[in-house]
Coordinates of N, CA and C in Angstrom, one line a residue:
Chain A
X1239 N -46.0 -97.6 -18.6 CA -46.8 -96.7 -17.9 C -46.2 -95.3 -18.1
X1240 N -47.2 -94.2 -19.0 CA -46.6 -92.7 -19.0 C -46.3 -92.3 -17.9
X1241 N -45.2 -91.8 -17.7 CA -45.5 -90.3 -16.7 C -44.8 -89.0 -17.1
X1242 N -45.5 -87.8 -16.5 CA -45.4 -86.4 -17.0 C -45.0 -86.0 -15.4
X1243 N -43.6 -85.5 -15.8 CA -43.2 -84.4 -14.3 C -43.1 -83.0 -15.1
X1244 N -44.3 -82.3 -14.5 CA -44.2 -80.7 -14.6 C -42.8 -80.3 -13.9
X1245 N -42.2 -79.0 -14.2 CA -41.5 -78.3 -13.7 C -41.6 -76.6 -13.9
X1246 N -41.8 -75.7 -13.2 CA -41.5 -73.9 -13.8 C -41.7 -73.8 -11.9
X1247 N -41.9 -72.3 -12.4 CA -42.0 -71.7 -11.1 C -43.5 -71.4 -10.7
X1248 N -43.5 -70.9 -9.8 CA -44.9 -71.0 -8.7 C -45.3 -69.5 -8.7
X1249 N -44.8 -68.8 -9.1 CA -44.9 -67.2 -8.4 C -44.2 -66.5 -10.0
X1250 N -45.2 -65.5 -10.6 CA -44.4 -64.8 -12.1 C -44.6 -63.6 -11.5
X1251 N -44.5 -62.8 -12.0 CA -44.6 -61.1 -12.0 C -46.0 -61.1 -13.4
X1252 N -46.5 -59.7 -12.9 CA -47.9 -59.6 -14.1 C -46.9 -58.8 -15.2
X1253 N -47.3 -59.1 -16.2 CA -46.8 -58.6 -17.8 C -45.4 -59.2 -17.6
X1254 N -44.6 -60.5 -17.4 CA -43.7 -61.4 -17.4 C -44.3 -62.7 -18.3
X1255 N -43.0 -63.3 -18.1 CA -43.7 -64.6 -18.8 C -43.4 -66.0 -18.1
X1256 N -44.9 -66.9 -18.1 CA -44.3 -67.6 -17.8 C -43.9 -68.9 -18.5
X1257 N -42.9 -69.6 -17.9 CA -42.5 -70.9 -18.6 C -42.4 -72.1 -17.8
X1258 N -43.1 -73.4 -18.2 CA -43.5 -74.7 -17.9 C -42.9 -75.8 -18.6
X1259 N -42.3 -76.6 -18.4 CA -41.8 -77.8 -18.9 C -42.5 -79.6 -18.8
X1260 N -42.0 -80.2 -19.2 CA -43.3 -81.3 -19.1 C -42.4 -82.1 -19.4
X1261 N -41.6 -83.1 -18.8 CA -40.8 -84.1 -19.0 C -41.5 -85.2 -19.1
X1262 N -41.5 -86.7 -20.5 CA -42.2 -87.4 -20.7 C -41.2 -88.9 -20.1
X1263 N -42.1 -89.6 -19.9 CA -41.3 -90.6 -19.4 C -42.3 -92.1 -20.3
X1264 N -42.0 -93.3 -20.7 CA -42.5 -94.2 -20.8 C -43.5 -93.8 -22.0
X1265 N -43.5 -93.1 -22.6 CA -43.8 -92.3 -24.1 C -42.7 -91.5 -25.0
X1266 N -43.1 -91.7 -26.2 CA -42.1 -90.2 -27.0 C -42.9 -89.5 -27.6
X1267 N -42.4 -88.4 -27.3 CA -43.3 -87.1 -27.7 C -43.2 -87.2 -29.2
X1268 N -42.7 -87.7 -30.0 CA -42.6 -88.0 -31.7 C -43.7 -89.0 -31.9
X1269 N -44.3 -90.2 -30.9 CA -45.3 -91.1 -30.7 C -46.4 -90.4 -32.2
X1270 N -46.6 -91.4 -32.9 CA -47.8 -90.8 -33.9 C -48.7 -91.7 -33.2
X1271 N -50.1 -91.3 -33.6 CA -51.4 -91.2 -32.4 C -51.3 -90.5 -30.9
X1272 N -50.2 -89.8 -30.9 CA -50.4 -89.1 -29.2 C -50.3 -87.2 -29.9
X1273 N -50.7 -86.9 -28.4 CA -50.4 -85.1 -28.8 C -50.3 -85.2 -27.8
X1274 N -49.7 -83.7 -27.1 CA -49.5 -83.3 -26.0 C -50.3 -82.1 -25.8
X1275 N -50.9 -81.7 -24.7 CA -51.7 -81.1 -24.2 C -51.2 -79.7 -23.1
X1276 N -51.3 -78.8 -22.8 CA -51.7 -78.4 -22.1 C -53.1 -77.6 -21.5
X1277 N -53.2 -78.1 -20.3 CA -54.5 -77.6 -19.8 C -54.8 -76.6 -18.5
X1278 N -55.3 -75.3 -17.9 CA -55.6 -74.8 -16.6 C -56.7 -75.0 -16.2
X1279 N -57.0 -75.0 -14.6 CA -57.8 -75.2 -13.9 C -58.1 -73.9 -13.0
X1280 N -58.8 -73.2 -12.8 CA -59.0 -72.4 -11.9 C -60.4 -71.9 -11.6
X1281 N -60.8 -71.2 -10.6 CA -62.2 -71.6 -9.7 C -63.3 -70.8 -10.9
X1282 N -62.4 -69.6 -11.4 CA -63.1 -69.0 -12.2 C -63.6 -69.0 -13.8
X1283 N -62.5 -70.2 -14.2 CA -62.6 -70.8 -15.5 C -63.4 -72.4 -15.9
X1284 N -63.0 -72.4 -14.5 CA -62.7 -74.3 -14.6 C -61.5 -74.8 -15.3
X1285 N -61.7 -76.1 -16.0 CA -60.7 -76.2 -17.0 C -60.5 -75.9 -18.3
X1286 N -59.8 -75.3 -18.9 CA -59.7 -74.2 -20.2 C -58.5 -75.0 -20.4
X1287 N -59.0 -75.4 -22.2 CA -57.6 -76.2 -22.4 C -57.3 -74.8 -23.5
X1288 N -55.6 -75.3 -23.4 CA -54.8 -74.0 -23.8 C -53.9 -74.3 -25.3
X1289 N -53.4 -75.4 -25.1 CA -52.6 -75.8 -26.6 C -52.5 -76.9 -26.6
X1290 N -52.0 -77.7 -27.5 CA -51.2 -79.5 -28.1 C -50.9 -78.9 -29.1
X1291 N -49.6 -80.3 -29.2 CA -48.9 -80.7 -30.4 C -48.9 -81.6 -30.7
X1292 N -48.8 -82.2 -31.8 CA -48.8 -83.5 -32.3 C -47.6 -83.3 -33.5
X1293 N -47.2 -84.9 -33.7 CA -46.3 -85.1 -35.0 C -47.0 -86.5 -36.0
X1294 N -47.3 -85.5 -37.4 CA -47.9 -86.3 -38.8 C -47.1 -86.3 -39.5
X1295 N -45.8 -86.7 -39.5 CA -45.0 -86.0 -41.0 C -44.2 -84.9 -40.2
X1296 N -45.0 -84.5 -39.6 CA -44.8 -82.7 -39.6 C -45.6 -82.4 -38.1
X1297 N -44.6 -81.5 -37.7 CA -45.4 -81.1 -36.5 C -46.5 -79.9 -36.1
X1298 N -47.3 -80.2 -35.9 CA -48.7 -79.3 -35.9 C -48.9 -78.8 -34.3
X1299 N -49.0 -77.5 -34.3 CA -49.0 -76.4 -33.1 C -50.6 -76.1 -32.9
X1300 N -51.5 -76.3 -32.4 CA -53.1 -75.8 -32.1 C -52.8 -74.9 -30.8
X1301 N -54.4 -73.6 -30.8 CA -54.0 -73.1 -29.8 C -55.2 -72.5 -29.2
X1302 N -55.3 -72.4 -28.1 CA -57.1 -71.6 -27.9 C -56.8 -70.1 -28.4
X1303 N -58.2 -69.9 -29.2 CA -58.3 -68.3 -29.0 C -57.9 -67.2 -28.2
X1304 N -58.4 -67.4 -26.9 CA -58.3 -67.0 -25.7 C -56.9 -66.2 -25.2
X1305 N -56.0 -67.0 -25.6 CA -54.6 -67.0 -25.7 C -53.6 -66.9 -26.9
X1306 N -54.2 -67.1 -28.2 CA -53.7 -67.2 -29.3 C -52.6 -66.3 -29.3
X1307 N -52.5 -65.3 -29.3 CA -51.9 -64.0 -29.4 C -50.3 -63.6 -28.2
X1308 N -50.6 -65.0 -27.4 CA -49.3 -64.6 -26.2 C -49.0 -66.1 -25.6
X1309 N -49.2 -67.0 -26.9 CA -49.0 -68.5 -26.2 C -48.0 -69.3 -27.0
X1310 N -46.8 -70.2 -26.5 CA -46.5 -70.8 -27.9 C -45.9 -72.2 -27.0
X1311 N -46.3 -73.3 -27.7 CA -45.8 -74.2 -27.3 C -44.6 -75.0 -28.2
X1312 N -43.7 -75.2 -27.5 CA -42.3 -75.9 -28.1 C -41.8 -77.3 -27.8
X1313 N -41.4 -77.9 -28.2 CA -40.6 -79.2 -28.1 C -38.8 -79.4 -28.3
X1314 N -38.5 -80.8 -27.2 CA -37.0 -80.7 -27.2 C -37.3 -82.6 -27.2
X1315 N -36.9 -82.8 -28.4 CA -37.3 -83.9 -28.9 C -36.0 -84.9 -28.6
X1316 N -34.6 -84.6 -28.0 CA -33.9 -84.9 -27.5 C -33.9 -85.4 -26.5
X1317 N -35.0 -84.2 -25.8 CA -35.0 -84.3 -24.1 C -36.6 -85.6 -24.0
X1318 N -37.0 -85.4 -25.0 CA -38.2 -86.0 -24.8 C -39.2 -84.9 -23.7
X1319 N -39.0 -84.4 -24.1 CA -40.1 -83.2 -23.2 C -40.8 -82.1 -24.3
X1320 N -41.8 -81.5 -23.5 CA -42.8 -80.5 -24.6 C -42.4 -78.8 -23.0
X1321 N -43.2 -77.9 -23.5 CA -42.8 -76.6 -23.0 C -43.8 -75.9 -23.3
X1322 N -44.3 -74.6 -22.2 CA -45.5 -74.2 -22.6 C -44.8 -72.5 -22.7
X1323 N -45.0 -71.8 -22.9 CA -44.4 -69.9 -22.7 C -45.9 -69.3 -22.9
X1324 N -46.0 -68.8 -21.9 CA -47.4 -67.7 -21.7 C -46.8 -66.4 -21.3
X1325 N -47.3 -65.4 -22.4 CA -46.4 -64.2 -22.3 C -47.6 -62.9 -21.5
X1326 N -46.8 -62.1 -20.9 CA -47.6 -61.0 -21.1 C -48.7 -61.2 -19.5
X1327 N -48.3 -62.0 -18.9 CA -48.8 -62.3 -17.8 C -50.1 -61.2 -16.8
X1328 N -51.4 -62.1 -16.6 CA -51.9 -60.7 -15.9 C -52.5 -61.7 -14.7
X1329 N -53.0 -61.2 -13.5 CA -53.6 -62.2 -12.5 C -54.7 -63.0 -13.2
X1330 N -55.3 -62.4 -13.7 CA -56.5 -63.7 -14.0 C -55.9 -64.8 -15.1
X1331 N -54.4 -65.0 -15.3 CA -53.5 -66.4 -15.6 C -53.6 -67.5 -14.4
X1332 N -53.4 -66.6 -13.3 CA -53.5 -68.0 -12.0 C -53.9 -68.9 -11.8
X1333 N -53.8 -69.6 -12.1 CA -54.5 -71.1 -12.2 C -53.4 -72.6 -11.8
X1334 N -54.0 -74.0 -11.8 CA -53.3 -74.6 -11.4 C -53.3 -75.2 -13.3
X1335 N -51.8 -75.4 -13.3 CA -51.4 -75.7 -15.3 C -51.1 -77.3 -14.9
X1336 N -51.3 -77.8 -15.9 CA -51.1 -79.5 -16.0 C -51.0 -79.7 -17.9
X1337 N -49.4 -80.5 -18.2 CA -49.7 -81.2 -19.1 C -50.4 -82.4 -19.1
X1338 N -50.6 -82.7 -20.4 CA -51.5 -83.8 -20.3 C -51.7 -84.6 -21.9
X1339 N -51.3 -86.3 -21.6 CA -51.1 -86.9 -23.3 C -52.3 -86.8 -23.1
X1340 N -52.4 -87.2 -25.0 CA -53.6 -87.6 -25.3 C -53.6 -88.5 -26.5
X1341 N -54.4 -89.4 -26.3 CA -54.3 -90.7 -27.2 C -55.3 -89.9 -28.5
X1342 N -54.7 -89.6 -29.5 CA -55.6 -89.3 -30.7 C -56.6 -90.8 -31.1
X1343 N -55.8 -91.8 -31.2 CA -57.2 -93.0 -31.9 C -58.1 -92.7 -31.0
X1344 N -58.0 -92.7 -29.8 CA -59.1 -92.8 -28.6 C -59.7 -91.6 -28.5
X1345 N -59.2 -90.4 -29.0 CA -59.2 -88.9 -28.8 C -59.8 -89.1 -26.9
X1346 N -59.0 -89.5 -26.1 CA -58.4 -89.2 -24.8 C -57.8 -88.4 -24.3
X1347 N -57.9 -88.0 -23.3 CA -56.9 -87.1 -22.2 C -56.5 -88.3 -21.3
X1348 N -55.4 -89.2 -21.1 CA -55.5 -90.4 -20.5 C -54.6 -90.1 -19.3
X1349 N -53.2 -88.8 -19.5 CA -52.5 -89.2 -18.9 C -52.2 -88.0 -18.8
X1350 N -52.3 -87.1 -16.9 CA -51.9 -86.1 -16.3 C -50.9 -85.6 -15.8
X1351 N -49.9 -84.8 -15.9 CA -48.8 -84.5 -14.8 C -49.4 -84.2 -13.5
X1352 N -48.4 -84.0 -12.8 CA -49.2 -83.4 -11.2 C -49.4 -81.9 -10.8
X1353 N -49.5 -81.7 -11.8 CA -49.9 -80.1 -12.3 C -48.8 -79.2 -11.3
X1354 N -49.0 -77.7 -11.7 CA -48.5 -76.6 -11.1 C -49.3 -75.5 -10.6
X1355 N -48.9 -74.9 -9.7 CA -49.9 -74.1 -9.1 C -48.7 -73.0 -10.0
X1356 N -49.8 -71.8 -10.5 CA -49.0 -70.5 -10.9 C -49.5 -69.6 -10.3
X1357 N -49.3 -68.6 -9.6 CA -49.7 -67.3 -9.0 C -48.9 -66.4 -9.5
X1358 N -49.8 -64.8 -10.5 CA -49.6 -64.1 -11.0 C -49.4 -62.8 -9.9
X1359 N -48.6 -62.5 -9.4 CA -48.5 -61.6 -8.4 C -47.8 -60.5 -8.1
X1360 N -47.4 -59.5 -8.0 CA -46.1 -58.6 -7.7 C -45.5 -58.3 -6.5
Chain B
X626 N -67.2 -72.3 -30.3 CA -66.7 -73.4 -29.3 C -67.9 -74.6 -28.6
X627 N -67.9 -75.6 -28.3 CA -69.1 -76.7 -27.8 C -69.2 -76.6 -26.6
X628 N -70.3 -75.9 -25.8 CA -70.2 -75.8 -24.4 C -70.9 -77.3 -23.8
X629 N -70.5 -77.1 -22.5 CA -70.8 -78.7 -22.0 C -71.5 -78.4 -20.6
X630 N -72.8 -78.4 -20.4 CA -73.2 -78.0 -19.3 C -73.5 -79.7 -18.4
X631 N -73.0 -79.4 -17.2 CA -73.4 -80.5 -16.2 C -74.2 -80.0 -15.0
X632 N -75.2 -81.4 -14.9 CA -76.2 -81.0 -13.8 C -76.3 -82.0 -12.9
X633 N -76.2 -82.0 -11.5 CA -76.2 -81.2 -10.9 C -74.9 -80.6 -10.5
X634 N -75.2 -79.2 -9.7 CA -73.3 -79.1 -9.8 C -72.7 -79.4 -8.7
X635 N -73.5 -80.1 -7.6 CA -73.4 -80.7 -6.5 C -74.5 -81.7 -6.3
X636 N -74.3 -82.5 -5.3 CA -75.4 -83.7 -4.8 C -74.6 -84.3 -3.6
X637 N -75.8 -84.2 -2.6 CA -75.3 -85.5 -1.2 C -76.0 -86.7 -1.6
X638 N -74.6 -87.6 -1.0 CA -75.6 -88.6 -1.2 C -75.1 -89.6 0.1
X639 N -75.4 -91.0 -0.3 CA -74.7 -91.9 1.1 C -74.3 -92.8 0.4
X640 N -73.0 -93.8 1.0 CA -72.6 -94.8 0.3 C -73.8 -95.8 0.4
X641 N -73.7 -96.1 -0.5 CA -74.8 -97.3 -1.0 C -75.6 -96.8 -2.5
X642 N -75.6 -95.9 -2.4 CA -76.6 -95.1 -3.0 C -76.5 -95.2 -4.6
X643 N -77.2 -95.2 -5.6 CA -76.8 -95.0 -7.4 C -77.2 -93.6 -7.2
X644 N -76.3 -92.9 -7.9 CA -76.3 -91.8 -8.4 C -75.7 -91.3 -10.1
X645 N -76.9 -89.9 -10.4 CA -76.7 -89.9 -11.6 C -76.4 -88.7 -12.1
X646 N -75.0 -88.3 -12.8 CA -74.8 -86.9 -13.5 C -75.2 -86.7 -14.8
X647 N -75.9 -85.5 -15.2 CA -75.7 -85.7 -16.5 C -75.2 -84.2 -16.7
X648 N -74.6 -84.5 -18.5 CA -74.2 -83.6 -19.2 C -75.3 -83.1 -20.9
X649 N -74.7 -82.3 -21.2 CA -74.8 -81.8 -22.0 C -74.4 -80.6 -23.2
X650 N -74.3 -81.4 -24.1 CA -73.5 -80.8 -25.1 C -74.4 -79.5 -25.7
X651 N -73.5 -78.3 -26.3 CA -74.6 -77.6 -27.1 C -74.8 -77.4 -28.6
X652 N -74.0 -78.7 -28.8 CA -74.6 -79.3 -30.5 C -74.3 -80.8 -30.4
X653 N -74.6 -81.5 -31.0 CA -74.4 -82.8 -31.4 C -72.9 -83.5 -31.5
X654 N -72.4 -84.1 -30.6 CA -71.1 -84.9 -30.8 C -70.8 -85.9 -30.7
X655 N -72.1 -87.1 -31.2 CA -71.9 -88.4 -31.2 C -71.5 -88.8 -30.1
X656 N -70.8 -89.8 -29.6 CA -70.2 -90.5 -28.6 C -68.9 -89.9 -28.1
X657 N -68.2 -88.5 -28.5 CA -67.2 -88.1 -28.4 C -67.2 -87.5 -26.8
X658 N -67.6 -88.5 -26.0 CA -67.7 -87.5 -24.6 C -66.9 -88.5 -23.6
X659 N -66.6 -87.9 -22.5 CA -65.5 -88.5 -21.8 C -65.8 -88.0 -20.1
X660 N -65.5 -88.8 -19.3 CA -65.9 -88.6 -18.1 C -64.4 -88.8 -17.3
X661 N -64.1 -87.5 -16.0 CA -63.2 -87.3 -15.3 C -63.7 -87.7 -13.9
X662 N -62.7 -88.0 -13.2 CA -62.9 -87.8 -11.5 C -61.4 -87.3 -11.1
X663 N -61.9 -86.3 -10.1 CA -61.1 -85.3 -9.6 C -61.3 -85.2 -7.7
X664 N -59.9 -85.8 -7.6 CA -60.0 -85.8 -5.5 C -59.6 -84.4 -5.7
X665 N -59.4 -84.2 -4.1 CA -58.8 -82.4 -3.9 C -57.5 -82.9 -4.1
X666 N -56.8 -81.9 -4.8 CA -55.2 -81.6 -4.6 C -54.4 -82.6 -5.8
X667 N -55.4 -83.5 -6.4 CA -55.4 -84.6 -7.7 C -55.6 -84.0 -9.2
X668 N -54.7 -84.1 -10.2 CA -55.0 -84.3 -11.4 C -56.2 -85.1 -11.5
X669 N -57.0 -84.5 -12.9 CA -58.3 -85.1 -12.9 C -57.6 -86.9 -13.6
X670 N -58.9 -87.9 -13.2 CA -59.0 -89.0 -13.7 C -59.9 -89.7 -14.8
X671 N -59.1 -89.9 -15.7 CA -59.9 -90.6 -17.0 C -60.9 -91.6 -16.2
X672 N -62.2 -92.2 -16.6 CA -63.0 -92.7 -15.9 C -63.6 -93.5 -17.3
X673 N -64.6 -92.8 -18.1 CA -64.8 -93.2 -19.0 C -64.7 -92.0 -20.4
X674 N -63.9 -93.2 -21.4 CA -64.2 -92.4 -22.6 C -65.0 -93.1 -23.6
X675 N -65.5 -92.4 -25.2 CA -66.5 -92.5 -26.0 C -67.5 -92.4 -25.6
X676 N -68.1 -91.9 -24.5 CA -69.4 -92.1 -23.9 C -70.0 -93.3 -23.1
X677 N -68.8 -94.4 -23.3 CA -69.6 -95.5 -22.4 C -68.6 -96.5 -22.7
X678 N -67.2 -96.5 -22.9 CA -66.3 -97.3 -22.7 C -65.7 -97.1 -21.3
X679 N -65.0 -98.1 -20.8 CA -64.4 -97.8 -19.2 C -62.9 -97.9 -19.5
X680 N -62.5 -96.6 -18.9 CA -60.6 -97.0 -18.9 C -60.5 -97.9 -18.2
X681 N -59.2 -98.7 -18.3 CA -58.5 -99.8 -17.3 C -58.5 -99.2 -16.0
X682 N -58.9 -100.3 -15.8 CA -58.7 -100.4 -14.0 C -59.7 -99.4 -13.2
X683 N -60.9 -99.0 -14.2 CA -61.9 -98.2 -13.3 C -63.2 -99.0 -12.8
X684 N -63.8 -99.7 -11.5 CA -64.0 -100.3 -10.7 C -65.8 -99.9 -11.8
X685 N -66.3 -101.7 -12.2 CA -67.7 -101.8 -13.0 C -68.7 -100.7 -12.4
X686 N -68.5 -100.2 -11.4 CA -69.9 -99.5 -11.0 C -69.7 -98.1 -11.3
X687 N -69.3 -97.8 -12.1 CA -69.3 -96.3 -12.5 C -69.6 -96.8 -14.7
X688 N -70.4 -96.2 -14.8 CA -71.0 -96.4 -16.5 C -70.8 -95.4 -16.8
X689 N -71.2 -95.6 -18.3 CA -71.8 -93.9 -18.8 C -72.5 -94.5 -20.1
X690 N -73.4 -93.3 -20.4 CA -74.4 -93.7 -20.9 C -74.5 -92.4 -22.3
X691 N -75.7 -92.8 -23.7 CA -75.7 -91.3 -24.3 C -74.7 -91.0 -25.5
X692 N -75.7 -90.4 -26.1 CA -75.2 -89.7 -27.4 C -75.5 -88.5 -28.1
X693 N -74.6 -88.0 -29.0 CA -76.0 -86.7 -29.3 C -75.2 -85.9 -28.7
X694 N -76.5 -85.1 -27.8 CA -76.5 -84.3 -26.7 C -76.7 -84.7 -25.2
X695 N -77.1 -85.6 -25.4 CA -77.3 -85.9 -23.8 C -76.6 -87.1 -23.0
X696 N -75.4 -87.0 -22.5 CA -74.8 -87.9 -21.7 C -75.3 -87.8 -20.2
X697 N -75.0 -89.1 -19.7 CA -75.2 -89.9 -18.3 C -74.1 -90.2 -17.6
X698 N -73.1 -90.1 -16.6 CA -72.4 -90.5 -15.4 C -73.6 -91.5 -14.7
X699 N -73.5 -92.8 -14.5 CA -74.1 -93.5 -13.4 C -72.9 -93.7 -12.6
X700 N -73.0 -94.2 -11.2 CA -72.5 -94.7 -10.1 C -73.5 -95.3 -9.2
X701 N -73.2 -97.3 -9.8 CA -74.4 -97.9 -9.1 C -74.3 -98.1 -7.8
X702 N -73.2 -97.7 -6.9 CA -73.5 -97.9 -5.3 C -72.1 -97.8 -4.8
X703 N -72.6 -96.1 -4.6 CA -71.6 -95.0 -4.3 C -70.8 -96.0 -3.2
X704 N -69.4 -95.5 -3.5 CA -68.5 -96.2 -2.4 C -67.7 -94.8 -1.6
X705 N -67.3 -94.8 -0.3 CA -66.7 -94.1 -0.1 C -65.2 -93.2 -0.5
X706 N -65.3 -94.0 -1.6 CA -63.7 -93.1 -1.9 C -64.3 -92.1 -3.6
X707 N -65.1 -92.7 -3.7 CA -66.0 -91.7 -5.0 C -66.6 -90.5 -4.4
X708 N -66.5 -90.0 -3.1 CA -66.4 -88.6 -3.0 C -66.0 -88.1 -3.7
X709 N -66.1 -87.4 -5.1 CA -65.0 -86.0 -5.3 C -65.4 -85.5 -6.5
X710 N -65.0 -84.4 -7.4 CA -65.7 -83.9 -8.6 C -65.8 -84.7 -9.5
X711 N -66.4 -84.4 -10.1 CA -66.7 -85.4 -11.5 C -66.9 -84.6 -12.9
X712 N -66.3 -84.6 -14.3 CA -66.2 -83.7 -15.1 C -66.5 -84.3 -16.4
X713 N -67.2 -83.8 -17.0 CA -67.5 -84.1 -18.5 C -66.6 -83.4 -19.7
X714 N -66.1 -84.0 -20.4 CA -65.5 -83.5 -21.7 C -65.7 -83.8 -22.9
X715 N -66.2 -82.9 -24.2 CA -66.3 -83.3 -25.7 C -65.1 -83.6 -26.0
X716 N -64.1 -84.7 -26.7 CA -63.4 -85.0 -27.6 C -63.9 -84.6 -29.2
X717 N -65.5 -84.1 -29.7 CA -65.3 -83.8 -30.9 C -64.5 -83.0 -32.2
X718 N -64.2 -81.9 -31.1 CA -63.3 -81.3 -31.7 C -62.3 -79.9 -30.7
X719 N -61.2 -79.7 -31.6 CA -61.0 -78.4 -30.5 C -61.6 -77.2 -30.8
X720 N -61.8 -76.6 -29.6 CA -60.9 -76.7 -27.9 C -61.6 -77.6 -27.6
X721 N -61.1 -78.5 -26.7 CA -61.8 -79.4 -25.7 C -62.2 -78.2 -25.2
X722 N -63.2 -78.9 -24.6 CA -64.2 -78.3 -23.4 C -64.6 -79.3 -22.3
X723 N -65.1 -78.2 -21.4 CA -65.5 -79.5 -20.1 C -66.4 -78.8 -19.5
X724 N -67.2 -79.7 -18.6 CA -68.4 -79.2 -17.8 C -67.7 -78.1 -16.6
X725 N -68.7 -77.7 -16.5 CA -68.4 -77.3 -14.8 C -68.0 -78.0 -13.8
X726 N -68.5 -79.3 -13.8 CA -68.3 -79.9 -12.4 C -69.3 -80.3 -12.0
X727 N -69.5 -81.8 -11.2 CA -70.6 -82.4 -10.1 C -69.6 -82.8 -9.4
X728 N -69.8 -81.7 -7.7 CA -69.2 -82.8 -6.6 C -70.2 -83.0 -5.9
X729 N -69.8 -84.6 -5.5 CA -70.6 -85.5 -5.1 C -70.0 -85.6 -3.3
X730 N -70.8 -85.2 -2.4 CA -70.6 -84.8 -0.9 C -71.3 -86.2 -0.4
X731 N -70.6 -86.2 0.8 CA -71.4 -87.2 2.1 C -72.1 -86.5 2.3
X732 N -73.5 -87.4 2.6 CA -74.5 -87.1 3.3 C -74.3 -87.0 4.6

C-alpha cells in the first residue's frame, strides 16, 4: 500500500519561494510505469496539474505552461522522495498542493498525499 | 490544452436515489477519462478509471459510462456517505485536466 507524506511550510512571503517535499513509502520513485505528480487545488482554479517525473532509462521532467518559467521539480532517489520549488511567489499561488503517483500503464492518478495548504501572504 | 467541462455543477438529491454526472471533453479522448470523489478536507478519490473500469474497493453502485466526448458518472442508489464532489479527468495527454466539479448535496 503507497503512501505520500507531504511536508513544507504553510505560510511563504510573495516573490519567495516555495518548497514541498513528498516522502514515498511502499513504492520507489525509480518504479518504471509510475511518475510522480504534482497537483493544486484552489476555489479559483480548481485542480491545475503543475509537474511529474518519471524514470525510462532516463529521467524525464514535464511541466505546465502556466508555470514553466518558475517551476522545477527534483528528486532524492536515496531518500525515496520527489520535491516541488515554485519560485517567484505571488497570492494567486494559494492553493491547497498535493503530490500524487501515477500508474503510467493505467495512466492513473491512484495515489494522493494529504495535501498542503499554502498561503501566499506578507 | 483538453478542457473538461462537467454538468451539473451541483445537484440535491436523497439517498435512494440514481443519479447522473456528465462530462465532457473538448476533443476526442477515447476512453482516457477517469472519475474522482472528493469529501471536505480529503484528497480527491480514484473512483473510476478508462471510462468505465472501477478501482478496488469502490462499492458496484457507482459506474461510468462513454467515449469520445461524452462521459457519464452513474450512482445507482445514492448512499449517504456519497455526499461530496465528484471530478472528471482526461488521462489523454498532458496537462491533465479536470472538470470543475459536481457536488452532490442532501436533499
Amino acid at each position: 500500500q503507497v503512501q505520500l507524506q507531504q511536508s513544507g511550510p504553510g505560510l511563504v512571503k510573495p516573490s519567495e519561494t516555495l518548497s514541498l517535499t513528498c516522502a514515498i513509502s511502499g513504492d520507489s520513485v525509480s518504479r518504471n510505469n509510475a511518475a510522480w505528480n504534482w497537483i493544486r487545488q484552489s476555489p479559483s482554479r480548481g485542480l491545475e496539474w503543475l509537474a511529474r517525473t518519471y524514470y525510462r532509462s532516463k529521467w524525464y521532467n514535464e511541466y505546465a505552461v502556466s508555470v514553466r518559467s518558475r517551476i522545477t521539480i527534483n528528486l532524492d532517489t536515496s531518500k525515496n522522495q520527489f520535491s516541488l520549488q515554485l519560485y517567484f511567489l505571488s497570492p494567486e499561488d494559494t492553493a491547497l498542493y498535493y503530490c500524487v503517483r501515477e500508474d503510467k500503464a493505467r495512466q492513473q492518478l491512484d495515489s494522493w498525499g494529504q495535501g498542503t495548504l499554502v498561503t501566499v501572504s506578507s | 490544452d483538453i478542457q473538461m467541462t462537467q454538468s451539473p455543477s451541483s445537484l440535491s438529491a436523497s439517498v435512494g436515489d440514481r443519479v447522473a454526472i456528465t462530462c465532457r471533453a473538448s476533443q476526442s479522448i477515447s476512453t482516457y477519462l477517469n472519475w474522482f470523489q472528493q469529501k471536505p478536507g480529503k484528497a480527491p478519490k480514484l473512483l473510476i478509471y478508462a471510462a468505465s473500469s472501477s478501482q478496488s474497493g469502490v462499492p458496484s453502485r457507482f459506474s461510468g459510462s462513454g467515449s469520445g466526448t461524452d462521459f457519464t458518472l452513474t450512482i445507482s442508489s445514492l448512499q449517504f456517505e456519497d455526499f461530496a464532489t465528484y471530478y472528471c479527468q482526461q488521462s489523454y495527454g498532458i496537462p491533465w485536466t479536470f472538470g470543475q466539479g459536481t457536488k452532490v448535496e442532501i436533499k
